[in-house]
mmCIF file of C-alpha atoms in Angstrom:
data_model
loop_
_atom_site.group_PDB
_atom_site.id
_atom_site.type_symbol
_atom_site.label_atom_id
_atom_site.label_comp_id
_atom_site.label_asym_id
_atom_site.label_seq_id
_atom_site.Cartn_x
_atom_site.Cartn_y
_atom_site.Cartn_z
ATOM 1 C CA MET A 1 57.773 102.100 85.802
ATOM 2 C CA ALA A 2 58.285 100.173 89.048
ATOM 3 C CA THR A 3 60.255 101.284 92.092
ATOM 4 C CA LEU A 4 62.653 99.006 93.950
ATOM 5 C CA THR A 5 63.628 99.642 97.569
ATOM 6 C CA ILE A 6 66.549 97.717 99.056
ATOM 7 C CA GLU A 7 66.748 97.547 102.837
ATOM 8 C CA ASN A 8 69.860 96.725 104.854
ATOM 9 C CA LEU A 9 72.204 97.405 101.943
ATOM 10 C CA PRO A 10 75.749 97.213 103.346
ATOM 11 C CA ASP A 11 77.580 100.547 103.293
ATOM 12 C CA ASP A 12 80.587 99.074 101.497
ATOM 13 C CA LEU A 13 78.382 97.718 98.705
ATOM 14 C CA MET A 14 76.691 101.112 98.350
ATOM 15 C CA ALA A 15 80.099 102.772 98.106
ATOM 16 C CA GLN A 16 81.177 100.295 95.422
ATOM 17 C CA LEU A 17 77.993 100.943 93.436
ATOM 18 C CA GLN A 18 78.557 104.695 93.646
ATOM 19 C CA GLN A 19 82.193 104.327 92.546
ATOM 20 C CA LEU A 20 81.154 102.142 89.616
ATOM 21 C CA ALA A 21 78.471 104.629 88.572
ATOM 22 C CA THR A 22 80.983 107.487 88.743
ATOM 23 C CA LYS A 23 83.532 105.483 86.770
ATOM 24 C CA ASN A 24 80.936 104.761 84.038
ATOM 25 C CA ASN A 25 79.545 108.331 84.077
ATOM 26 C CA GLN A 26 76.057 107.083 84.982
ATOM 27 C CA PRO A 27 73.594 108.013 87.675
ATOM 28 C CA LEU A 28 73.428 105.424 90.440
ATOM 29 C CA ASP A 29 69.977 104.145 89.468
ATOM 30 C CA GLU A 30 71.035 103.590 85.832
ATOM 31 C CA GLN A 31 74.147 101.739 86.963
ATOM 32 C CA VAL A 32 72.115 99.428 89.204
ATOM 33 C CA ILE A 33 69.620 98.762 86.384
ATOM 34 C CA SER A 34 72.521 97.971 84.058
ATOM 35 C CA LEU A 35 74.015 95.517 86.586
ATOM 36 C CA LEU A 36 70.646 93.832 87.111
ATOM 37 C CA LYS A 37 70.147 93.418 83.354
ATOM 38 C CA GLN A 38 73.632 91.886 83.008
ATOM 39 C CA ALA A 39 72.922 89.460 85.833
ATOM 40 C CA ILE A 40 69.622 88.336 84.313
ATOM 41 C CA GLN A 41 70.961 87.976 80.775
ATOM 42 C CA LYS A 42 74.023 86.020 81.889
ATOM 43 C CA PRO A 43 73.534 82.331 81.058
ATOM 44 C CA GLN A 44 72.916 80.351 84.203
ATOM 45 C CA PRO A 45 74.814 77.098 84.782
ATOM 46 C CA PRO A 46 72.708 73.971 85.275
ATOM 47 C CA LEU A 47 71.540 73.422 88.810
ATOM 48 C CA LYS A 48 74.097 71.352 90.666
ATOM 49 C CA PHE A 49 71.737 70.031 93.326
ATOM 50 C CA LEU A 50 69.851 67.886 90.806
ATOM 51 C CA ILE A 51 71.229 64.369 91.010
ATOM 52 C CA SER A 52 71.583 62.820 87.597
ATOM 53 C CA PRO A 53 74.315 61.276 85.472
ATOM 54 C CA GLU A 54 74.742 64.610 83.675
ATOM 55 C CA THR A 55 75.385 66.644 86.818
ATOM 56 C CA ASP A 56 77.068 64.145 89.146
ATOM 57 C CA PRO A 57 80.039 62.074 87.955
ATOM 58 C CA THR A 58 79.697 59.707 90.926
ATOM 59 C CA TRP A 59 76.005 59.038 90.243
ATOM 60 C CA GLU A 60 76.519 55.616 88.632
ATOM 61 C CA GLU A 61 78.856 54.448 91.408
ATOM 62 C CA ARG A 62 76.409 55.523 94.084
ATOM 63 C CA ARG A 63 73.499 53.928 92.239
ATOM 64 C CA LYS A 64 75.373 50.616 92.115
ATOM 65 C CA ALA A 65 76.115 50.861 95.859
ATOM 66 C CA VAL A 66 72.429 51.065 96.862
ATOM 67 C CA PRO A 67 71.711 47.289 97.032
ATOM 68 C CA GLN A 68 74.725 46.754 99.325
ATOM 69 C CA ILE A 69 73.708 49.656 101.556
ATOM 70 C CA LEU A 70 70.182 48.261 101.846
ATOM 71 C CA ALA A 71 71.557 44.796 102.655
ATOM 72 C CA ASP A 72 73.758 46.300 105.382
ATOM 73 C CA ILE A 73 70.746 48.060 106.872
ATOM 74 C CA ASP A 74 68.757 44.799 106.890
ATOM 75 C CA LYS A 75 71.610 43.048 108.739
ATOM 76 C CA ARG A 76 71.608 45.542 111.586
ATOM 77 C CA ARG A 77 70.272 44.340 114.895
ATOM 78 C CA ARG A 78 66.808 45.618 115.521
ATOM 79 C CA LEU A 79 66.414 47.274 118.887
ATOM 80 C CA ASN A 80 63.498 46.488 121.113
ATOM 81 C CA PRO A 81 62.443 49.434 123.311
ATOM 82 C CA ALA A 82 61.542 46.990 126.104
ATOM 83 C CA ASP A 83 65.207 45.947 126.338
ATOM 84 C CA PHE A 84 65.971 49.477 127.536
ATOM 85 C CA GLY A 85 63.027 49.770 129.897
ATOM 86 C CA LEU A 86 61.028 51.850 127.434
ATOM 87 C CA LEU A 87 57.389 51.343 126.565
ATOM 88 C CA ASP A 88 56.460 49.946 123.184
ATOM 89 C CA SER A 89 54.850 52.550 120.919
ATOM 90 C CA THR A 90 51.870 50.235 120.401
ATOM 91 C CA GLU A 91 51.175 50.289 124.124
ATOM 92 C CA LEU A 92 51.493 54.044 124.222
ATOM 93 C CA LEU A 93 49.026 54.423 121.333
ATOM 94 C CA ARG A 94 46.506 52.097 123.008
ATOM 95 C CA GLU A 95 46.807 54.014 126.237
ATOM 96 C CA ASP A 96 46.342 57.315 124.444
ATOM 97 C CA ARG A 97 43.234 56.081 122.587
ATOM 98 C CA GLN A 98 41.615 54.883 125.797
ATOM 99 C CA ARG A 99 41.660 58.381 127.292
#
């Protein structure tokens, strides 16, 4: 059987585990094993970070907004580094390659 060591366990959590074990008339290790089994067997909700129509009610609205967002981006003024006294990246790359 495997051994599990938990480092940096907060004192208050340890006290709660000991109280729970005492309440249930179990040794501490059996109580922790019981809690771990309950946590693993508990059905897990679907992952919320996956973006799909099933998990995100605003998905369809946001999908429809994409063409307008892209059009707005295309309308933005493109900045030329030379207008701000900065070197163009092409010139910097050429200079670097010539070294």
